Tab-separated table of C-alpha atoms and ligand atoms in Angstrom:
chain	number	residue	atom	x	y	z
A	28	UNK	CA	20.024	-56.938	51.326
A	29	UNK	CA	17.562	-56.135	54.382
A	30	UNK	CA	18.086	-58.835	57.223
A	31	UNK	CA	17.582	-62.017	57.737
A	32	UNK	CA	14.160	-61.049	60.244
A	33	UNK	CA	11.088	-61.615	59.630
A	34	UNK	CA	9.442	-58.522	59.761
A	35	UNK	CA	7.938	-57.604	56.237
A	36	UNK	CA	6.478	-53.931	56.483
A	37	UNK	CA	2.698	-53.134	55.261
A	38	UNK	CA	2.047	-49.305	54.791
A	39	UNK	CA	-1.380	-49.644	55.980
A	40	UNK	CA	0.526	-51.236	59.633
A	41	UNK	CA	2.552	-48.631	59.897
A	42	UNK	CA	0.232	-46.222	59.705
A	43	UNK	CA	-1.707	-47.321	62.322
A	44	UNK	CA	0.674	-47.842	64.374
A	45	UNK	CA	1.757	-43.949	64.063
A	46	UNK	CA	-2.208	-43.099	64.323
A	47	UNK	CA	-1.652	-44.593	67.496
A	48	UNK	CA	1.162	-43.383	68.837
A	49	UNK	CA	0.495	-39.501	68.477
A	50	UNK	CA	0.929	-39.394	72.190
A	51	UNK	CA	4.730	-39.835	70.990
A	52	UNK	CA	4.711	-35.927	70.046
A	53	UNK	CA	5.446	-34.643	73.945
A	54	UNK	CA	7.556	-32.159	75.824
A	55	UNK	CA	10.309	-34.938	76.306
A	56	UNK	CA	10.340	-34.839	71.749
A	57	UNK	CA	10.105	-31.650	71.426
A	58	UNK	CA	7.451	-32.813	68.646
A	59	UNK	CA	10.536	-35.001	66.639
A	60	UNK	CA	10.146	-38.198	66.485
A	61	UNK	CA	13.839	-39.416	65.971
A	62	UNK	CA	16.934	-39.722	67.927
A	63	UNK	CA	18.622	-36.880	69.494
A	64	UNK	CA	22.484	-36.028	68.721
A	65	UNK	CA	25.288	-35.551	71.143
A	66	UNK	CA	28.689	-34.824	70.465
A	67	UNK	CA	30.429	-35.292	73.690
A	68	UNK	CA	29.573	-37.348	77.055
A	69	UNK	CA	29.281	-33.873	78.961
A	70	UNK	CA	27.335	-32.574	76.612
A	71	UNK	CA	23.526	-32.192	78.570
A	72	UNK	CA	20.937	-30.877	76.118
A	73	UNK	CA	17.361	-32.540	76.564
A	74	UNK	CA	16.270	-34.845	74.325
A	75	UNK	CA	14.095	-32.563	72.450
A	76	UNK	CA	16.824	-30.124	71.583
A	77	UNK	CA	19.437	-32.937	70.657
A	78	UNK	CA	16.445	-34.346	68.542
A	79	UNK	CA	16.271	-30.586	66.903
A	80	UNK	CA	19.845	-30.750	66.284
A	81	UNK	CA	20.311	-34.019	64.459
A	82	UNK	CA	17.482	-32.431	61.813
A	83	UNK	CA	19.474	-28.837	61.643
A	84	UNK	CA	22.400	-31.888	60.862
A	85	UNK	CA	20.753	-32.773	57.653
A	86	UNK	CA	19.215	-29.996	56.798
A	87	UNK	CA	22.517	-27.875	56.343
A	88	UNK	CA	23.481	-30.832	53.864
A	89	UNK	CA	20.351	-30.177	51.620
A	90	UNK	CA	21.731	-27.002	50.959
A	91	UNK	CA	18.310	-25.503	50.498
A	92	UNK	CA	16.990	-21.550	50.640
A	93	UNK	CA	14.257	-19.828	49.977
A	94	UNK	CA	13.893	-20.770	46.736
A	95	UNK	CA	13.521	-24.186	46.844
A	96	UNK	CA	11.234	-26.759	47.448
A	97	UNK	CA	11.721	-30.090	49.878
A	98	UNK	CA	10.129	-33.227	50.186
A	99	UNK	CA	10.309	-35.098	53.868
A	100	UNK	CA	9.429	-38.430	53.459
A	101	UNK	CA	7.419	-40.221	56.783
A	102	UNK	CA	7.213	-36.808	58.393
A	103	UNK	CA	5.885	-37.595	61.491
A	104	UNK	CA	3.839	-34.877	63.584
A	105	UNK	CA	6.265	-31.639	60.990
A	106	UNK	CA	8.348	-30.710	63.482
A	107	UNK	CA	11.088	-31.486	61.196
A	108	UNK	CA	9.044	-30.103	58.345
A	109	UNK	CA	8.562	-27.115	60.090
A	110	UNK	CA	12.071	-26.234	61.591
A	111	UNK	CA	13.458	-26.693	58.087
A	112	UNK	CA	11.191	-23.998	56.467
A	113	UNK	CA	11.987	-21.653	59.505
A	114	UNK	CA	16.215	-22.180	59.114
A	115	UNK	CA	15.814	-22.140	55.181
A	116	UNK	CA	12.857	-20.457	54.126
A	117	UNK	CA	12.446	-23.437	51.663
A	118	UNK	CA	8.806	-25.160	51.225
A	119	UNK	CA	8.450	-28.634	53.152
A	120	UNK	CA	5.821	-30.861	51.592
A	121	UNK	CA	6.077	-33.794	54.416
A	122	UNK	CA	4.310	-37.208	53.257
A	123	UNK	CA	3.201	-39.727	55.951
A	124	UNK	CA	1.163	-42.942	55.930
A	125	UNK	CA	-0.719	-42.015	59.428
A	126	UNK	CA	-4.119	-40.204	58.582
A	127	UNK	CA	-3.656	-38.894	62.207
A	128	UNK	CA	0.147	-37.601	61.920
A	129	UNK	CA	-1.114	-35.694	58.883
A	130	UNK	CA	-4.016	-34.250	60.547
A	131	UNK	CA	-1.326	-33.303	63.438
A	132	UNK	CA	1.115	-31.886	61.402
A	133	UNK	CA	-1.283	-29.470	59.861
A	134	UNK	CA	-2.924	-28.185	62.934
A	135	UNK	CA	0.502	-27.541	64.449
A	136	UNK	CA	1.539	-25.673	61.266
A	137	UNK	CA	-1.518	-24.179	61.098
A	138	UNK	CA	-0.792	-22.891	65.043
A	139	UNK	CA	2.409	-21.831	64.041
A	140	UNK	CA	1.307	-19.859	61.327
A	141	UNK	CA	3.497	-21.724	58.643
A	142	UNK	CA	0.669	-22.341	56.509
A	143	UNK	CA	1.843	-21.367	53.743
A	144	UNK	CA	5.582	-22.621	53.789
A	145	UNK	CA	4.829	-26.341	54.959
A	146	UNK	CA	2.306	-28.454	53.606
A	147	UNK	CA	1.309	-32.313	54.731
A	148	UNK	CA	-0.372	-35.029	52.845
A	149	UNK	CA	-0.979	-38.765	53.888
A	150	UNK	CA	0.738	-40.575	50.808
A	151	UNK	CA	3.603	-43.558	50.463
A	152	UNK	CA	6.791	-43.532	49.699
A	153	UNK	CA	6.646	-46.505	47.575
A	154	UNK	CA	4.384	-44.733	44.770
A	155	UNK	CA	4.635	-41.115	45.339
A	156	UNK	CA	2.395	-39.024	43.995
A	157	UNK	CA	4.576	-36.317	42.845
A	158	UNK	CA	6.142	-35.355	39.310
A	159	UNK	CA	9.110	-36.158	37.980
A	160	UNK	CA	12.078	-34.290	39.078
A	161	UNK	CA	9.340	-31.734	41.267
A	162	UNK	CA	11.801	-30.992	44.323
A	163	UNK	CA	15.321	-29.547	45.179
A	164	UNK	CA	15.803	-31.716	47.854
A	165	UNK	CA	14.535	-34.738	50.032
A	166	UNK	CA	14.624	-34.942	53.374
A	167	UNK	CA	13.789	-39.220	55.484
A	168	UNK	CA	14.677	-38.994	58.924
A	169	UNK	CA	14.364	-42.612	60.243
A	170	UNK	CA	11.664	-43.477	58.047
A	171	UNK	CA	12.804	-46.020	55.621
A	172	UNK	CA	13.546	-48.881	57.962
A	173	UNK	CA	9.701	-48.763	57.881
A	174	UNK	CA	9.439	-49.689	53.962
A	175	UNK	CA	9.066	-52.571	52.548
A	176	UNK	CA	11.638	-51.998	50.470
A	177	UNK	CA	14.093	-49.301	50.396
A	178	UNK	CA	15.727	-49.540	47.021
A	179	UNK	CA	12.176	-48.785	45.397
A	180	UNK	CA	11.578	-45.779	47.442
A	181	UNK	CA	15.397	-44.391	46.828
A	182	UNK	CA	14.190	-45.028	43.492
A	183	UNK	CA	11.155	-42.877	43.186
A	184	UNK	CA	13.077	-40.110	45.405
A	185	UNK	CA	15.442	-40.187	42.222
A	186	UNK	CA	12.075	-40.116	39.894
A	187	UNK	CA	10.918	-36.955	42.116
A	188	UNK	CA	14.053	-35.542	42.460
A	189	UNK	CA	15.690	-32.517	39.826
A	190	UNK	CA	18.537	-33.376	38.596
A	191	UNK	CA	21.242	-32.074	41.304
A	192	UNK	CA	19.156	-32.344	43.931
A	193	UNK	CA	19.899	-34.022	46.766
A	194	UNK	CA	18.569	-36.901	49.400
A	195	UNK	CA	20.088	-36.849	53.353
A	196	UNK	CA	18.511	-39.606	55.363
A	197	UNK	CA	19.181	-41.389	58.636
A	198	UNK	CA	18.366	-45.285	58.641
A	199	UNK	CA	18.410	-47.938	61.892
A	200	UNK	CA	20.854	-50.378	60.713
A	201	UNK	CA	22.769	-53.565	61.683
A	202	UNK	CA	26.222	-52.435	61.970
A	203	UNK	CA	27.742	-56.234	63.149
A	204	UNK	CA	25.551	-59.514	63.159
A	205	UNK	CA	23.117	-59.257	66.345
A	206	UNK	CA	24.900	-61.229	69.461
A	207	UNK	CA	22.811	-64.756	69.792
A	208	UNK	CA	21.779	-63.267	73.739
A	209	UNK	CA	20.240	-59.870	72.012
A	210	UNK	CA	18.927	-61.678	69.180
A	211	UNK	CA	15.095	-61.943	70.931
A	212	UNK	CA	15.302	-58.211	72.240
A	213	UNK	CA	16.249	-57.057	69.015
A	214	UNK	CA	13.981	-59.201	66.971
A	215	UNK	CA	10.659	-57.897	69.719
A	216	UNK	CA	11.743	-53.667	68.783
A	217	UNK	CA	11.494	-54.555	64.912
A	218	UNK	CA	8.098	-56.364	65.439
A	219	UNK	CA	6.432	-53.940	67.677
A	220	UNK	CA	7.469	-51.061	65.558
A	221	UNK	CA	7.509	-52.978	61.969
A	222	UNK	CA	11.150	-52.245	61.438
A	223	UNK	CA	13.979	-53.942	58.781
A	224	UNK	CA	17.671	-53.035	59.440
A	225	UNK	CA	19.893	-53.160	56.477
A	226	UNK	CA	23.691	-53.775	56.736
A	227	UNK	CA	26.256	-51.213	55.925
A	228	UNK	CA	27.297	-52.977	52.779
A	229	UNK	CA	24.185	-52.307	51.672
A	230	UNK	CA	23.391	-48.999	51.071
A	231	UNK	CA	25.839	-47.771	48.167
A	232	UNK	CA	24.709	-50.752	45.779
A	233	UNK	CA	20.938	-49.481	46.211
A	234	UNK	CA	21.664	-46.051	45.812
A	235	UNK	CA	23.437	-46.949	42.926
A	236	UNK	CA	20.738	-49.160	41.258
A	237	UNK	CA	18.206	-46.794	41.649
A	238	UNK	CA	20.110	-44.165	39.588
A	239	UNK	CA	21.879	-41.720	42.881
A	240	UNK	CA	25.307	-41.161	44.011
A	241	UNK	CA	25.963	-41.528	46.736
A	242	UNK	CA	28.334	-39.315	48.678
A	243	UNK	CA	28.143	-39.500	52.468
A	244	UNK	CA	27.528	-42.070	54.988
A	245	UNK	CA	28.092	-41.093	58.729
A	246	UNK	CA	27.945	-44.134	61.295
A	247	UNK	CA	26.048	-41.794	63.710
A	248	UNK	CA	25.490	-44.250	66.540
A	249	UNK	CA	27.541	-43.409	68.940
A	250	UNK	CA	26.172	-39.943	69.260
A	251	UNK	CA	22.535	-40.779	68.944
A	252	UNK	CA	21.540	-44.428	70.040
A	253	UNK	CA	22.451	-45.023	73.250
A	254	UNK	CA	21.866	-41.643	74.632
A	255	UNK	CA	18.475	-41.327	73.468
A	256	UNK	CA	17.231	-44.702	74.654
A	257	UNK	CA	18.401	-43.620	78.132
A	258	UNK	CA	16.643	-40.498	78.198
A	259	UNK	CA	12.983	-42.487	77.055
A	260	UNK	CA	14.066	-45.428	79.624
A	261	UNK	CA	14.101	-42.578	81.829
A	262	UNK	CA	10.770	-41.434	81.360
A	263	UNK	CA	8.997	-43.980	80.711
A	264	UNK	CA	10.075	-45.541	84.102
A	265	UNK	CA	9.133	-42.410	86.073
A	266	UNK	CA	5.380	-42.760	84.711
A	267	UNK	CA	5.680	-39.938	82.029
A	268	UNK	CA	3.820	-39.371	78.862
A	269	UNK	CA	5.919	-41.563	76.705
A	270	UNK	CA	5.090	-44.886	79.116
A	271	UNK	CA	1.555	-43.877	78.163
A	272	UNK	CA	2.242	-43.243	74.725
A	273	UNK	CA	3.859	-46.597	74.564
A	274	UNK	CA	0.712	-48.507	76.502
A	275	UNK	CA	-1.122	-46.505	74.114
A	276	UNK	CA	-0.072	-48.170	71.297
A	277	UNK	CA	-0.223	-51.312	72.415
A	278	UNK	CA	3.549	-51.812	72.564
A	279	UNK	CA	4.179	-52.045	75.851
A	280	UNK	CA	6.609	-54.802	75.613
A	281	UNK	CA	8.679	-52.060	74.239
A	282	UNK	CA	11.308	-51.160	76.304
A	283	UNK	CA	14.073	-48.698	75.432
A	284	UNK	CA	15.974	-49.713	78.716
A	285	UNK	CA	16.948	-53.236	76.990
A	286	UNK	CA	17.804	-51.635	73.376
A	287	UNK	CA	20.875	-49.311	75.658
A	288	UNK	CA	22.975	-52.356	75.540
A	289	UNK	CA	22.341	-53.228	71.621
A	290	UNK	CA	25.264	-52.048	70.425
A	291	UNK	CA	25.089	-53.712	67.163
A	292	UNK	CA	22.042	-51.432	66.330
A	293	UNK	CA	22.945	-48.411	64.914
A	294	UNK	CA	22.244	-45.297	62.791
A	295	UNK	CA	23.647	-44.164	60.261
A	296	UNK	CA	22.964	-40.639	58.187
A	297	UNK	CA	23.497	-41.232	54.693
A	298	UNK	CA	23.633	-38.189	51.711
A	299	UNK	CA	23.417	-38.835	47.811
A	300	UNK	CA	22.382	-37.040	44.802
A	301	UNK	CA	20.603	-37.054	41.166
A	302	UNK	CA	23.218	-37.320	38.631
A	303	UNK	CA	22.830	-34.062	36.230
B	15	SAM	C1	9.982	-42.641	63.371
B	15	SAM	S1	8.791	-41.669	62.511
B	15	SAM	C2	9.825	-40.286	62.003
B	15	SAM	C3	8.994	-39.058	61.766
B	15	SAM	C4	9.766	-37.795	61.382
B	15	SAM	N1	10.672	-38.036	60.286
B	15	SAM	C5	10.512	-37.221	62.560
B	15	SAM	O1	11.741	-37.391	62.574
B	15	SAM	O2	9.892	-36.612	63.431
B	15	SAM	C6	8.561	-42.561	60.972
B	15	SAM	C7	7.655	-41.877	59.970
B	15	SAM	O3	7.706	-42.587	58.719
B	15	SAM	C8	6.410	-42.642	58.182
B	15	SAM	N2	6.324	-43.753	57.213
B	15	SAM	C9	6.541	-45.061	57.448
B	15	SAM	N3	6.346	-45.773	56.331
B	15	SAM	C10	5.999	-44.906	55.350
B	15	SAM	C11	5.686	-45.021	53.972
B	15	SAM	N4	5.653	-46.213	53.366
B	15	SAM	N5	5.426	-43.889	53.276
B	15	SAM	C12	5.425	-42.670	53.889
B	15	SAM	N6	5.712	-42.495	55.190
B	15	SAM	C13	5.992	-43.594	55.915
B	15	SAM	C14	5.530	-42.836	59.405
B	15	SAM	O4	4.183	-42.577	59.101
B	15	SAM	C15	6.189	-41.823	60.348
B	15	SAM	O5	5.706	-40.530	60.055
Protein backbone atom coordinates (compact mmCIF):
# COMPACT_ATOMS: atom_id res chain seq x y z
CA UNK A 1 0.00 0.00 0.00
CA UNK A 2 2.06 3.14 1.41
CA UNK A 3 5.87 2.72 0.47
CA UNK A 4 8.41 0.80 1.21
CA UNK A 5 10.07 3.99 3.66
CA UNK A 6 10.38 4.04 6.83
CA UNK A 7 8.65 6.87 7.97
CA UNK A 8 5.62 5.81 10.26
CA UNK A 9 3.58 9.09 11.12
CA UNK A 10 2.62 9.98 14.96
CA UNK A 11 -0.16 12.71 15.22
CA UNK A 12 1.39 14.13 18.21
CA UNK A 13 4.90 14.65 15.59
CA UNK A 14 3.13 16.19 13.26
CA UNK A 15 1.70 18.50 15.22
CA UNK A 16 4.62 19.81 16.49
CA UNK A 17 6.18 20.02 13.72
CA UNK A 18 3.26 22.43 12.28
CA UNK A 19 3.39 24.31 15.88
CA UNK A 20 6.66 24.98 14.67
CA UNK A 21 6.51 25.93 11.47
CA UNK A 22 3.77 28.78 11.71
CA UNK A 23 6.41 31.00 10.27
CA UNK A 24 5.33 28.90 7.03
CA UNK A 25 2.06 31.24 6.81
CA UNK A 26 4.02 34.37 4.88
CA UNK A 27 3.52 36.79 2.04
CA UNK A 28 5.35 34.26 -0.37
CA UNK A 29 1.90 31.54 0.84
CA UNK A 30 -0.41 33.78 0.75
CA UNK A 31 -1.37 31.95 4.19
CA UNK A 32 -1.82 28.25 2.08
CA UNK A 33 0.21 25.89 2.89
CA UNK A 34 0.16 23.66 -0.33
CA UNK A 35 1.42 23.77 -3.78
CA UNK A 36 0.51 26.38 -6.18
CA UNK A 37 -1.12 25.48 -9.76
CA UNK A 38 0.02 26.55 -13.15
CA UNK A 39 -1.40 25.74 -16.30
CA UNK A 40 1.09 26.89 -18.79
CA UNK A 41 5.05 27.65 -18.63
CA UNK A 42 4.22 31.47 -19.32
CA UNK A 43 1.87 31.54 -16.98
CA UNK A 44 3.55 34.06 -13.93
CA UNK A 45 1.20 34.25 -10.96
CA UNK A 46 3.07 34.27 -7.46
CA UNK A 47 3.06 31.49 -5.52
CA UNK A 48 0.45 32.63 -3.22
CA UNK A 49 -2.15 33.17 -5.89
CA UNK A 50 -1.32 29.80 -7.77
CA UNK A 51 -1.59 28.28 -4.16
CA UNK A 52 -5.25 30.12 -4.02
CA UNK A 53 -6.06 28.64 -7.24
CA UNK A 54 -5.33 24.97 -6.77
CA UNK A 55 -7.98 25.31 -3.55
CA UNK A 56 -10.72 27.34 -5.85
CA UNK A 57 -9.67 23.79 -8.04
CA UNK A 58 -11.26 21.63 -5.48
CA UNK A 59 -13.52 23.59 -4.13
CA UNK A 60 -15.68 23.99 -7.42
CA UNK A 61 -15.70 20.01 -7.29
CA UNK A 62 -17.40 19.99 -3.77
CA UNK A 63 -20.15 21.57 -5.31
CA UNK A 64 -21.04 23.33 -2.11
CA UNK A 65 -23.37 26.72 -1.39
CA UNK A 66 -24.64 28.35 1.18
CA UNK A 67 -26.39 25.77 2.54
CA UNK A 68 -24.02 23.40 3.29
CA UNK A 69 -21.59 22.48 5.63
CA UNK A 70 -17.66 21.35 4.92
CA UNK A 71 -15.16 19.64 6.75
CA UNK A 72 -11.22 20.45 5.81
CA UNK A 73 -9.23 17.96 7.18
CA UNK A 74 -5.32 19.21 8.41
CA UNK A 75 -6.34 22.79 7.73
CA UNK A 76 -3.35 24.46 8.25
CA UNK A 77 -3.32 28.31 9.28
CA UNK A 78 -7.69 28.47 7.27
CA UNK A 79 -6.71 30.11 4.49
CA UNK A 80 -8.25 27.39 2.60
CA UNK A 81 -11.01 27.24 5.16
CA UNK A 82 -11.62 30.66 4.76
CA UNK A 83 -11.53 31.27 0.89
CA UNK A 84 -14.01 28.41 0.59
CA UNK A 85 -16.69 30.05 2.85
CA UNK A 86 -16.07 33.43 0.96
CA UNK A 87 -16.56 31.64 -2.89
CA UNK A 88 -19.45 29.38 -1.44
CA UNK A 89 -20.97 30.79 1.46
CA UNK A 90 -20.79 27.19 2.90
CA UNK A 91 -19.52 26.64 6.71
CA UNK A 92 -15.76 25.33 6.96
CA UNK A 93 -15.13 23.44 10.18
CA UNK A 94 -11.13 22.91 9.53
CA UNK A 95 -9.53 20.15 11.96
CA UNK A 96 -5.73 20.23 12.60
CA UNK A 97 -3.38 18.38 14.95
CA UNK A 98 -1.15 21.72 15.67
CA UNK A 99 -2.53 23.48 18.91
CA UNK A 100 -0.76 26.54 17.31
CA UNK A 101 -2.30 26.29 13.60
CA UNK A 102 -5.65 26.20 15.40
CA UNK A 103 -5.00 29.08 17.53
CA UNK A 104 -3.81 30.81 14.05
CA UNK A 105 -6.56 29.95 12.10
CA UNK A 106 -8.99 31.47 14.50
CA UNK A 107 -7.34 34.75 15.06
CA UNK A 108 -7.08 35.21 11.30
CA UNK A 109 -10.80 34.37 10.95
CA UNK A 110 -11.52 36.22 13.72
CA UNK A 111 -9.52 39.38 11.78
CA UNK A 112 -11.37 38.68 8.87
CA UNK A 113 -14.54 38.80 10.42
CA UNK A 114 -15.59 35.17 9.30
CA UNK A 115 -16.41 34.19 12.66
CA UNK A 116 -19.26 32.90 12.18
CA UNK A 117 -18.88 30.97 8.76
CA UNK A 118 -15.47 29.13 9.63
CA UNK A 119 -14.76 27.42 12.67
CA UNK A 120 -11.27 25.51 13.80
CA UNK A 121 -10.67 22.80 16.26
CA UNK A 122 -7.37 20.83 17.03
CA UNK A 123 -8.68 17.13 16.46
CA UNK A 124 -7.35 13.92 14.20
CA UNK A 125 -8.33 12.60 11.37
CA UNK A 126 -7.94 9.13 12.47
CA UNK A 127 -10.90 9.36 15.17
CA UNK A 128 -12.89 12.33 14.32
CA UNK A 129 -14.98 13.68 16.56
CA UNK A 130 -17.89 14.39 14.45
CA UNK A 131 -21.35 12.52 13.81
CA UNK A 132 -22.18 10.30 11.44
CA UNK A 133 -22.97 11.54 8.08
CA UNK A 134 -22.67 15.53 9.76
CA UNK A 135 -21.20 17.27 6.49
CA UNK A 136 -21.96 17.90 2.71
CA UNK A 137 -18.61 17.79 1.79
CA UNK A 138 -14.85 17.22 2.79
CA UNK A 139 -12.24 19.08 1.81
CA UNK A 140 -7.75 17.42 2.57
CA UNK A 141 -5.46 19.44 0.75
CA UNK A 142 -2.06 17.64 1.14
CA UNK A 143 -2.78 16.40 4.43
CA UNK A 144 -3.06 12.72 4.33
CA UNK A 145 0.46 11.81 3.34
CA UNK A 146 0.81 12.91 7.01
CA UNK A 147 -1.46 9.90 8.45
CA UNK A 148 -0.57 6.99 9.56
CA UNK A 149 -2.82 5.45 7.61
CA UNK A 150 -4.95 6.73 4.95
CA UNK A 151 -7.51 4.05 4.34
CA UNK A 152 -8.77 4.59 8.08
CA UNK A 153 -9.14 8.24 7.71
CA UNK A 154 -11.00 7.85 4.06
CA UNK A 155 -12.91 5.67 6.21
CA UNK A 156 -14.16 7.92 8.91
CA UNK A 157 -14.57 10.80 6.12
CA UNK A 158 -17.19 8.16 4.75
CA UNK A 159 -18.54 7.71 8.59
CA UNK A 160 -18.82 11.73 8.69
CA UNK A 161 -19.89 12.13 5.42
CA UNK A 162 -24.04 12.33 4.20
CA UNK A 163 -24.75 10.16 1.94
CA UNK A 164 -23.93 12.04 -1.55
CA UNK A 165 -21.54 14.01 -0.25
CA UNK A 166 -18.42 14.29 -1.52
CA UNK A 167 -14.41 14.12 -0.61
CA UNK A 168 -11.70 16.16 -3.15
CA UNK A 169 -8.19 15.76 -1.85
CA UNK A 170 -4.67 16.25 -3.16
CA UNK A 171 -2.01 13.58 -1.90
CA UNK A 172 2.15 13.58 -2.49
CA UNK A 173 2.56 10.38 -4.19
CA UNK A 174 5.13 8.07 -5.88
CA UNK A 175 4.17 8.14 -9.40
CA UNK A 176 7.35 5.62 -10.69
CA UNK A 177 9.79 3.79 -8.19
CA UNK A 178 12.29 6.59 -6.77
CA UNK A 179 15.68 6.54 -9.08
CA UNK A 180 18.51 4.69 -6.73
CA UNK A 181 20.59 8.49 -7.02
CA UNK A 182 17.27 10.38 -5.51
CA UNK A 183 16.52 7.67 -3.25
CA UNK A 184 18.49 9.59 -0.05
CA UNK A 185 16.98 13.11 -1.07
CA UNK A 186 13.71 11.74 -1.24
CA UNK A 187 13.88 9.52 1.76
CA UNK A 188 15.49 13.07 4.00
CA UNK A 189 11.88 15.35 2.69
CA UNK A 190 9.62 12.40 4.10
CA UNK A 191 11.63 12.31 7.43
CA UNK A 192 11.91 15.93 8.10
CA UNK A 193 8.31 16.49 7.32
CA UNK A 194 6.90 12.87 8.51
CA UNK A 195 5.56 12.09 5.09
CA UNK A 196 4.34 8.43 3.34
CA UNK A 197 3.77 8.50 -0.47
CA UNK A 198 1.36 5.99 -1.76
CA UNK A 199 1.48 4.65 -5.38
CA UNK A 200 -1.13 5.36 -7.92
CA UNK A 201 -2.44 1.84 -7.83
CA UNK A 202 -3.31 2.51 -4.65
CA UNK A 203 -5.83 4.82 -4.14
CA UNK A 204 -9.11 3.30 -5.83
CA UNK A 205 -8.78 -0.07 -3.73
CA UNK A 206 -8.82 2.17 -0.41
CA UNK A 207 -11.46 4.28 -1.43
CA UNK A 208 -13.24 1.37 -2.21
CA UNK A 209 -12.68 -0.55 1.10
CA UNK A 210 -13.63 2.14 3.11
CA UNK A 211 -17.13 2.31 1.53
CA UNK A 212 -16.51 5.65 -1.37
CA UNK A 213 -16.47 5.82 -5.02
CA UNK A 214 -14.29 7.03 -6.35
CA UNK A 215 -14.60 9.21 -9.42
CA UNK A 216 -11.63 11.44 -10.25
CA UNK A 217 -8.00 11.23 -10.03
CA UNK A 218 -5.93 14.09 -11.72
CA UNK A 219 -2.00 13.43 -11.90
CA UNK A 220 -1.51 17.16 -11.05
CA UNK A 221 2.28 17.22 -10.99
CA UNK A 222 3.25 18.75 -13.70
CA UNK A 223 1.39 21.89 -12.92
CA UNK A 224 2.16 22.07 -9.27
CA UNK A 225 5.50 20.30 -8.16
CA UNK A 226 8.16 21.57 -9.83
CA UNK A 227 7.04 25.09 -10.08
CA UNK A 228 6.40 25.54 -6.57
CA UNK A 229 9.66 24.09 -5.28
CA UNK A 230 11.38 26.70 -7.49
CA UNK A 231 9.61 29.54 -6.22
CA UNK A 232 10.53 28.37 -2.17
CA UNK A 233 14.23 27.45 -3.53
CA UNK A 234 13.99 30.91 -4.53
CA UNK A 235 13.32 32.39 -1.37
CA UNK A 236 14.73 30.58 0.82
CA UNK A 237 18.14 31.20 -0.94
CA UNK A 238 17.67 34.98 -0.98
CA UNK A 239 17.36 34.92 3.01
CA UNK A 240 13.48 35.30 3.11
CA UNK A 241 10.99 34.30 5.68
CA UNK A 242 10.56 30.78 4.54
CA UNK A 243 14.64 30.01 5.09
CA UNK A 244 13.71 31.14 8.60
CA UNK A 245 10.65 29.33 8.81
CA UNK A 246 12.53 26.30 7.73
CA UNK A 247 15.63 26.92 10.44
CA UNK A 248 12.77 27.45 12.59
CA UNK A 249 11.64 24.21 12.57
CA UNK A 250 14.55 22.60 12.81
CA UNK A 251 14.51 21.28 9.23
CA UNK A 252 17.03 22.94 7.76
CA UNK A 253 18.35 20.08 5.86
CA UNK A 254 15.27 20.71 3.92
CA UNK A 255 15.88 21.92 0.73
CA UNK A 256 13.26 22.46 -1.98
CA UNK A 257 16.13 23.19 -4.56
CA UNK A 258 17.04 19.25 -4.57
CA UNK A 259 13.19 18.00 -4.60
CA UNK A 260 12.97 20.28 -8.45
CA UNK A 261 14.61 17.37 -10.03
CA UNK A 262 12.36 14.51 -8.24
CA UNK A 263 10.32 13.85 -10.85
CA UNK A 264 9.01 10.67 -9.58
CA UNK A 265 7.28 12.69 -6.73
CA UNK A 266 4.13 13.83 -7.59
CA UNK A 267 0.60 15.04 -6.73
CA UNK A 268 -2.21 13.96 -7.52
CA UNK A 269 -5.98 15.50 -6.74
CA UNK A 270 -8.25 12.78 -6.22
CA UNK A 271 -12.49 13.19 -5.91
CA UNK A 272 -14.93 10.39 -4.56
CA UNK A 273 -18.22 10.17 -2.97
CA UNK A 274 -20.69 8.43 -0.27
CA UNK A 275 -22.73 5.97 -2.04
CA UNK A 276 -26.60 7.03 -1.42
C1 LIG B 1 0.84 20.73 4.47
S1 LIG B 1 -0.29 21.25 5.71
C2 LIG B 1 -1.71 21.69 4.69
C3 LIG B 1 -2.58 22.68 5.39
C4 LIG B 1 -3.80 23.18 4.60
N1 LIG B 1 -4.57 22.08 4.07
C5 LIG B 1 -3.39 24.12 3.50
O1 LIG B 1 -3.43 23.66 2.34
O2 LIG B 1 -3.07 25.27 3.77
C6 LIG B 1 -0.82 19.71 6.47
C7 LIG B 1 -1.90 19.86 7.52
O3 LIG B 1 -2.37 18.56 7.90
C8 LIG B 1 -2.57 18.54 9.29
N2 LIG B 1 -2.54 17.15 9.78
C9 LIG B 1 -1.54 16.26 9.68
N3 LIG B 1 -1.88 15.10 10.26
C10 LIG B 1 -3.13 15.24 10.75
C11 LIG B 1 -4.04 14.40 11.44
N4 LIG B 1 -3.70 13.16 11.79
N5 LIG B 1 -5.27 14.89 11.74
C12 LIG B 1 -5.61 16.17 11.41
N6 LIG B 1 -4.80 17.02 10.76
C13 LIG B 1 -3.57 16.56 10.43
C14 LIG B 1 -1.42 19.38 9.82
O4 LIG B 1 -1.64 19.76 11.16
C15 LIG B 1 -1.46 20.53 8.81
O5 LIG B 1 -2.47 21.45 9.19
Amino acid sequence: MSSAHTVFPVPEEVGRLYDRLTALDTAQTGGSLHLGYWEAEDDGVPLAEAADRLTDMMTDRLRVDGSHRVLDVGCGVGQPAMRIARRTGAHVTGISVSRGQVARATALAGAAGLSGRVEFRYADAMQLPFEDNSFDAVIAIESVFHMPDREQVFREIRRVLRPGGRLVLTDFFERAPIAAGMRSVMDRCLRDFIMTLARPEDYVPMLSRAGLRFTELLDITEQSVRRTFEQMSKARGDGGELRTAFDEAAVEKFGPADMVDVDEFGSVLLSAEKPL
